[in-house]
Each structure stands twice: as C-alpha cells, then as structure tokens.
C-alpha cells in the first residue's frame, strides 16, 4: 500500500550544477538567457555567478526510496510545484533527496484514483534548503490492481 | 516593455507563442532532462500506451512556461511555481504561454500562469509568486 510509504525518504545524493548541463537544458526549453549560459555576464550579475533555470532540478538524482515501488508505465503527472529560497548557482553542489509526502484515494469519473505526492528537495553545502519541489502522480485503480497494491 | 516593478492586477506579461512542437524538441528535452520515457519520442510506444501519438513531456511545457519570467531574473525571484497538468500536448500543437497578475503589493506579485493550445484547450494552469529584490 502506498499509504504505508508516507514518510519514507531516500539518502541524500550529491549533485553538481554543471555548466554544460545547464546550457543544454536551457537550450532544450529555448531559454538561453546570458545569466544562464554566459560566464562573464554571470560574474557581473547580482548573483556573481550563472544560475540555472527554475525547472533544472528535474535533472538531479534524488536517490532511491527503499520499499517504494512505482510502476514506470501508467502514471499520470498531475501537479508540480517548486519553492525556491534562492536560485541554483552554476558550479555549486546540492544534496538532493526524495520523500513520500502523502497518499490519498478519491473516486472520480474514471474510477478510484490514487494521488501520490513526492517531495524532491535540494540542500546546499551549508545545510540550507535551496529548493523544495513536489510532484503529484495519479495512479489509476487498474494500474494499482496490476501492482497488487 | 512590461515592467514587473509597476505591473498592476489584471495586466499581463508579454505572452510567448512557441513554434509548432516537433519531435526534435522532445528528443532534445529527453536528453537534457534525462526523462527517456518513450511515450515522448517513439510513436509505437505512445500508441502501445493507448495514446493517439507521442506527447510532450509535461515538464517541457512547464520549463517553457518559466521563460515568461526570464526578462525579470535580476529584479527578483520567482519563489513559487505551482502547475496542474490539464491537457496533453501533441506534435505540431502550437502552445501559447501567458501570465496575468492576480494580485500584488509592493514586494510580492502573484501571477496566474498557463499554457494553452491553438484549439483553445488548456495544457497547464497554475500560479507563480514573484518577490521583488530590495523592496
């Protein structure tokens, strides 16, 4: 049952905000602002460095939550949130982890749907939160039946 | 140009209309994001999953949506993005991104944000909170 997974966390994984990865990501969403990609522009900016686009944390490794078995098909991404304390700086290390925040089942037009909310958070080298994000995935009754959960 | 420092409730940022969605856009996003779910790039996998064709990654559309705030990166920080995925984006869809001020005070501007398709369908809908620096 996904209910039993609430509160489970992964171990923190060190991720580096790599210059090349930021450039490639910015290009893939057509958002190549010099603050993201031009080193000297970053140096002269109020941040003193280049920064990463707000949805860049999609690229990080958040580790594995033991005992949480999500199917890789049949999930619907329902909702996504990001909360930032400050921008991510190119070149810095962030320590990322995942946590199961909540699970609820609701009856809807297409049957009973499960709503699983996962947090993906990043902490800097001083232990300060840089960003918190949550993704809510919708798991239909049919998919759950196949998983025996 | 619109100025986020003075924008009022009911006013909008410059909206952006993206070129028609192409397969190469989604292949690039798969590579850059690490999301290789094949329903976004391979026709057979999409149809096997019961879809009429490949669909854009929801996070590709959301990533594009955040571009509306790129001109204001140095005046403040978008502290919060919240998005609901409301409709699928297919190949050749033309997506328009928009942000309208819901309310504001001196320091904080709350926007209703969204992405809509050429047929009027909503792909994404949500809210963003922008905090001005030093206000």
CSV table of C-alpha atoms in Angstrom, one decimal:
chain,number,residue,atom,x,y,z
A,1,UNK,CA,0.0,0.0,0.0
A,2,UNK,CA,1.2,3.5,-0.9
A,3,UNK,CA,-0.2,4.7,2.4
A,4,UNK,CA,2.5,2.8,4.3
A,5,UNK,CA,5.2,4.6,2.2
A,6,UNK,CA,4.3,8.0,3.5
A,7,UNK,CA,7.3,9.5,5.4
A,8,UNK,CA,9.8,7.3,3.7
A,9,UNK,CA,12.9,9.2,2.5
A,10,UNK,CA,15.9,8.5,0.2
A,11,UNK,CA,19.5,9.0,1.3
A,12,UNK,CA,20.9,12.4,0.1
A,13,UNK,CA,22.8,12.3,-3.2
A,14,UNK,CA,25.4,14.9,-4.1
A,15,UNK,CA,24.6,16.6,-7.5
A,16,UNK,CA,26.7,19.3,-9.1
A,17,UNK,CA,25.0,22.1,-11.1
A,18,UNK,CA,27.2,21.5,-14.2
A,19,UNK,CA,27.8,24.4,-16.7
A,20,UNK,CA,27.3,22.2,-19.7
A,21,UNK,CA,24.2,20.5,-18.4
A,22,UNK,CA,22.6,23.9,-17.6
A,23,UNK,CA,23.4,25.1,-21.1
A,24,UNK,CA,21.9,22.0,-22.7
A,25,UNK,CA,18.8,22.2,-20.5
A,26,UNK,CA,18.3,25.9,-21.3
A,27,UNK,CA,18.6,25.2,-25.0
A,28,UNK,CA,16.1,22.4,-24.8
A,29,UNK,CA,13.4,24.8,-23.4
A,30,UNK,CA,14.5,27.6,-25.7
A,31,UNK,CA,15.6,29.8,-22.8
A,32,UNK,CA,19.3,30.7,-23.4
A,33,UNK,CA,19.5,33.9,-21.3
A,34,UNK,CA,23.1,35.0,-20.8
A,35,UNK,CA,22.5,34.8,-17.0
A,36,UNK,CA,22.2,31.0,-17.5
A,37,UNK,CA,25.0,30.5,-20.1
A,38,UNK,CA,27.4,33.4,-20.4
A,39,UNK,CA,30.2,33.2,-17.8
A,40,UNK,CA,31.2,36.9,-17.8
A,41,UNK,CA,27.5,38.0,-17.7
A,42,UNK,CA,27.0,35.8,-14.6
A,43,UNK,CA,30.1,37.2,-12.9
A,44,UNK,CA,28.8,40.8,-13.3
A,45,UNK,CA,25.3,39.9,-12.2
A,46,UNK,CA,23.9,40.4,-8.7
A,47,UNK,CA,24.5,36.7,-8.1
A,48,UNK,CA,28.2,36.8,-9.1
A,49,UNK,CA,27.7,33.6,-11.0
A,50,UNK,CA,25.5,32.0,-13.6
A,51,UNK,CA,22.2,30.5,-12.4
A,52,UNK,CA,20.1,27.5,-13.5
A,53,UNK,CA,16.5,27.7,-14.9
A,54,UNK,CA,13.8,27.0,-12.4
A,55,UNK,CA,12.9,23.6,-13.6
A,56,UNK,CA,16.5,22.4,-13.8
A,57,UNK,CA,16.1,20.3,-10.7
A,58,UNK,CA,14.3,17.8,-13.0
A,59,UNK,CA,17.8,16.7,-14.0
A,60,UNK,CA,19.0,15.8,-10.5
A,61,UNK,CA,19.4,12.4,-8.9
A,62,UNK,CA,17.3,12.2,-5.7
A,63,UNK,CA,18.3,8.7,-4.7
A,64,UNK,CA,16.0,5.7,-4.2
A,65,UNK,CA,13.3,5.4,-1.7
A,66,UNK,CA,13.6,1.8,-0.4
A,67,UNK,CA,10.3,0.0,-0.3
A,68,UNK,CA,8.6,2.4,-2.7
A,69,UNK,CA,7.8,0.5,-5.9
A,70,UNK,CA,6.3,2.8,-8.6
A,71,UNK,CA,5.4,1.4,-12.0
A,72,UNK,CA,7.2,3.0,-14.9
A,73,UNK,CA,4.1,3.0,-17.0
A,74,UNK,CA,0.6,4.1,-16.4
A,75,UNK,CA,1.4,7.1,-14.1
A,76,UNK,CA,0.0,10.5,-14.8
A,77,UNK,CA,1.9,13.6,-13.7
A,78,UNK,CA,-0.9,15.6,-12.2
A,79,UNK,CA,0.7,18.5,-10.5
A,80,UNK,CA,4.2,20.1,-10.0
A,81,UNK,CA,5.4,22.7,-7.6
A,82,UNK,CA,8.7,24.4,-6.9
A,83,UNK,CA,9.6,26.6,-4.0
A,84,UNK,CA,12.9,28.5,-4.1
A,85,UNK,CA,14.8,30.2,-1.3
A,86,UNK,CA,17.4,31.4,-3.8
A,87,UNK,CA,18.4,30.5,-7.4
A,88,UNK,CA,20.7,27.5,-8.0
A,89,UNK,CA,24.2,28.6,-8.9
A,90,UNK,CA,26.2,27.1,-11.7
A,91,UNK,CA,29.1,25.1,-10.2
A,92,UNK,CA,27.7,24.5,-6.8
A,93,UNK,CA,26.9,21.1,-5.2
A,94,UNK,CA,23.4,20.4,-4.0
A,95,UNK,CA,22.4,17.4,-1.8
A,96,UNK,CA,19.2,16.1,-3.1
A,97,UNK,CA,16.7,13.7,-1.6
A,98,UNK,CA,13.1,12.4,-2.1
A,99,UNK,CA,10.4,11.8,0.4
A,100,UNK,CA,6.9,10.4,0.1
A,101,UNK,CA,4.7,13.3,1.4
A,102,UNK,CA,1.1,12.0,1.1
A,103,UNK,CA,-1.2,9.5,-0.5
A,104,UNK,CA,-5.0,9.7,-0.9
A,105,UNK,CA,-7.6,7.9,-3.0
A,106,UNK,CA,-10.6,9.6,-4.5
A,107,UNK,CA,-13.5,8.5,-6.6
A,108,UNK,CA,-13.7,10.3,-9.9
A,109,UNK,CA,-15.3,9.9,-13.3
A,110,UNK,CA,-12.7,7.4,-14.4
A,111,UNK,CA,-12.9,5.3,-11.2
A,112,UNK,CA,-10.9,5.3,-8.0
A,113,UNK,CA,-7.7,7.3,-8.4
A,114,UNK,CA,-4.7,7.3,-6.2
A,115,UNK,CA,-2.8,10.6,-5.7
A,116,UNK,CA,0.8,10.2,-4.5
A,117,UNK,CA,2.8,13.3,-3.7
A,118,UNK,CA,6.6,13.0,-3.7
A,119,UNK,CA,8.9,15.7,-2.5
A,120,UNK,CA,12.3,16.3,-4.3
A,121,UNK,CA,14.4,18.7,-2.2
A,122,UNK,CA,17.9,20.2,-2.5
A,123,UNK,CA,20.1,21.4,0.3
A,124,UNK,CA,23.4,23.4,-0.2
A,125,UNK,CA,26.8,22.8,1.4
A,126,UNK,CA,25.8,24.8,4.5
A,127,UNK,CA,22.8,22.6,5.0
A,128,UNK,CA,20.4,25.4,3.9
A,129,UNK,CA,17.4,24.4,1.7
A,130,UNK,CA,17.8,25.9,-1.8
A,131,UNK,CA,14.6,24.5,-3.3
A,132,UNK,CA,11.7,22.2,-2.4
A,133,UNK,CA,9.6,20.6,-5.0
A,134,UNK,CA,6.6,18.3,-5.1
A,135,UNK,CA,5.2,16.1,-7.8
A,136,UNK,CA,1.8,14.6,-7.6
A,137,UNK,CA,1.3,11.5,-9.7
A,138,UNK,CA,-2.1,9.9,-10.3
A,139,UNK,CA,-2.3,6.1,-10.2
A,140,UNK,CA,-5.5,4.6,-11.5
A,141,UNK,CA,-7.2,1.6,-10.0
A,142,UNK,CA,-6.3,-0.6,-13.0
A,143,UNK,CA,-2.6,0.2,-12.6
A,144,UNK,CA,-2.8,-0.4,-8.9
A,145,UNK,CA,-4.5,-3.8,-9.4
A,146,UNK,CA,-1.7,-4.9,-11.7
A,147,UNK,CA,0.8,-4.0,-9.0
A,148,UNK,CA,-1.2,-5.7,-6.2
A,149,UNK,CA,-1.2,-2.7,-4.0
B,1,UNK,CA,8.2,46.5,-22.4
B,2,UNK,CA,6.2,45.5,-19.4
B,3,UNK,CA,7.9,46.2,-16.1
B,4,UNK,CA,7.3,43.8,-13.3
B,5,UNK,CA,8.0,46.5,-10.7
B,6,UNK,CA,5.0,48.5,-11.8
B,7,UNK,CA,2.7,45.9,-13.3
B,8,UNK,CA,-0.9,46.1,-11.9
B,9,UNK,CA,-3.5,43.4,-11.1
B,10,UNK,CA,-5.2,42.3,-14.3
B,11,UNK,CA,-2.2,43.2,-16.5
B,12,UNK,CA,-0.2,40.5,-18.3
B,13,UNK,CA,3.4,39.8,-19.1
B,14,UNK,CA,4.3,39.6,-22.9
B,15,UNK,CA,2.9,36.2,-23.9
B,16,UNK,CA,5.0,33.8,-25.9
B,17,UNK,CA,3.8,31.6,-28.7
B,18,UNK,CA,6.1,28.6,-29.3
B,19,UNK,CA,6.8,27.2,-32.8
B,20,UNK,CA,4.8,24.0,-33.5
B,21,UNK,CA,6.0,21.1,-31.3
B,22,UNK,CA,8.5,19.0,-33.2
B,23,UNK,CA,9.9,15.6,-32.4
B,24,UNK,CA,13.4,17.0,-32.2
B,25,UNK,CA,12.2,19.4,-29.5
B,26,UNK,CA,11.2,16.4,-27.4
B,27,UNK,CA,14.3,14.4,-28.2
B,28,UNK,CA,16.4,17.3,-27.0
B,29,UNK,CA,14.4,17.7,-23.9
B,30,UNK,CA,14.7,13.9,-23.2
B,31,UNK,CA,18.4,14.2,-23.5
B,32,UNK,CA,18.8,17.4,-21.4
B,33,UNK,CA,16.4,16.3,-18.6
B,34,UNK,CA,17.2,12.6,-18.5
B,35,UNK,CA,13.5,11.7,-19.0
B,36,UNK,CA,13.6,9.0,-21.6
B,37,UNK,CA,10.1,7.7,-21.2
B,38,UNK,CA,9.5,6.6,-24.8
B,39,UNK,CA,5.9,7.9,-25.0
B,40,UNK,CA,7.5,11.3,-25.6
B,41,UNK,CA,9.7,10.2,-28.5
B,42,UNK,CA,8.7,6.9,-30.1
B,43,UNK,CA,5.4,6.5,-31.9
B,44,UNK,CA,5.0,2.8,-31.4
B,45,UNK,CA,5.5,3.2,-27.6
B,46,UNK,CA,2.9,6.0,-27.5
B,47,UNK,CA,0.3,4.0,-29.3
B,48,UNK,CA,1.0,1.0,-27.2
B,49,UNK,CA,0.3,3.1,-24.2
B,50,UNK,CA,-3.1,4.0,-25.7
B,51,UNK,CA,-2.2,7.5,-26.9
B,52,UNK,CA,-3.0,8.8,-30.3
B,53,UNK,CA,0.7,9.7,-30.8
B,54,UNK,CA,3.7,11.0,-28.9
B,55,UNK,CA,3.0,13.6,-26.3
B,56,UNK,CA,5.3,16.4,-25.0
B,57,UNK,CA,6.8,15.9,-21.5
B,58,UNK,CA,4.7,18.0,-19.2
B,59,UNK,CA,7.9,19.3,-17.7
B,60,UNK,CA,9.0,20.5,-21.2
B,61,UNK,CA,5.9,22.7,-21.4
B,62,UNK,CA,6.4,23.9,-17.8
B,63,UNK,CA,10.1,24.6,-18.5
B,64,UNK,CA,9.0,26.7,-21.4
B,65,UNK,CA,6.4,28.5,-19.3
B,66,UNK,CA,9.0,29.7,-16.9
B,67,UNK,CA,10.6,31.7,-19.8
B,68,UNK,CA,7.9,34.4,-19.3
B,69,UNK,CA,9.8,35.4,-16.2
B,70,UNK,CA,13.3,35.3,-17.7
B,71,UNK,CA,13.4,39.0,-18.6
B,72,UNK,CA,12.9,39.7,-14.8
B,73,UNK,CA,15.6,37.3,-13.4
B,74,UNK,CA,17.7,40.1,-12.0
B,75,UNK,CA,14.9,42.2,-10.4
B,76,UNK,CA,13.6,39.5,-8.2
B,77,UNK,CA,13.0,35.8,-7.7
B,78,UNK,CA,10.1,33.5,-8.6
B,79,UNK,CA,9.8,31.8,-5.2
B,80,UNK,CA,6.9,29.6,-6.2
B,81,UNK,CA,5.7,27.8,-9.3
B,82,UNK,CA,2.6,25.6,-9.0
B,83,UNK,CA,1.2,23.9,-12.1
B,84,UNK,CA,-1.5,21.4,-12.8
B,85,UNK,CA,-1.2,19.4,-16.0
B,86,UNK,CA,-4.6,19.7,-17.6
B,87,UNK,CA,-4.3,18.5,-21.2
B,88,UNK,CA,-1.8,16.7,-23.4
B,89,UNK,CA,0.4,18.5,-26.0
B,90,UNK,CA,0.9,16.6,-29.2
B,91,UNK,CA,3.3,17.0,-32.2
B,92,UNK,CA,2.5,20.2,-34.3
B,93,UNK,CA,0.5,21.7,-31.4
B,94,UNK,CA,1.1,25.5,-31.1
B,95,UNK,CA,1.4,26.4,-27.4
B,96,UNK,CA,0.9,29.9,-26.1
B,97,UNK,CA,2.3,30.8,-22.7
B,98,UNK,CA,0.7,33.5,-20.5
B,99,UNK,CA,0.9,35.2,-17.1
B,100,UNK,CA,-1.5,37.7,-15.7
B,101,UNK,CA,-1.2,39.5,-12.3
B,102,UNK,CA,-3.8,38.2,-9.9
B,103,UNK,CA,-2.8,40.5,-7.0
B,104,UNK,CA,0.2,42.3,-5.8
B,105,UNK,CA,1.7,44.5,-3.1
B,106,UNK,CA,5.0,46.4,-3.0
B,107,UNK,CA,7.1,43.4,-2.7
B,108,UNK,CA,5.1,40.4,-4.0
B,109,UNK,CA,3.4,39.8,-7.3
B,110,UNK,CA,1.1,36.8,-7.7
B,111,UNK,CA,0.5,35.6,-11.3
B,112,UNK,CA,-2.0,33.3,-12.8
B,113,UNK,CA,0.1,31.3,-15.3
B,114,UNK,CA,-0.9,28.9,-18.1
B,115,UNK,CA,-0.2,27.3,-21.4
B,116,UNK,CA,-3.0,26.9,-24.0
B,117,UNK,CA,-3.2,25.3,-27.4
B,118,UNK,CA,-4.2,26.6,-30.8
B,119,UNK,CA,-7.7,25.0,-30.3
B,120,UNK,CA,-8.2,26.8,-27.0
B,121,UNK,CA,-7.5,23.7,-24.8
B,122,UNK,CA,-5.6,24.3,-21.6
B,123,UNK,CA,-2.3,22.3,-21.3
B,124,UNK,CA,-1.1,23.8,-18.0
B,125,UNK,CA,-2.6,26.1,-15.4
B,126,UNK,CA,-1.3,27.4,-12.2
B,127,UNK,CA,0.2,30.2,-10.2
B,128,UNK,CA,3.6,31.9,-9.7
B,129,UNK,CA,4.8,34.1,-6.9
B,130,UNK,CA,7.4,36.7,-7.7
B,131,UNK,CA,9.3,38.5,-5.0
B,132,UNK,CA,11.0,41.8,-5.9
B,133,UNK,CA,14.5,42.3,-4.6
B,134,UNK,CA,15.1,45.0,-2.0
B,135,UNK,CA,11.5,46.2,-2.0
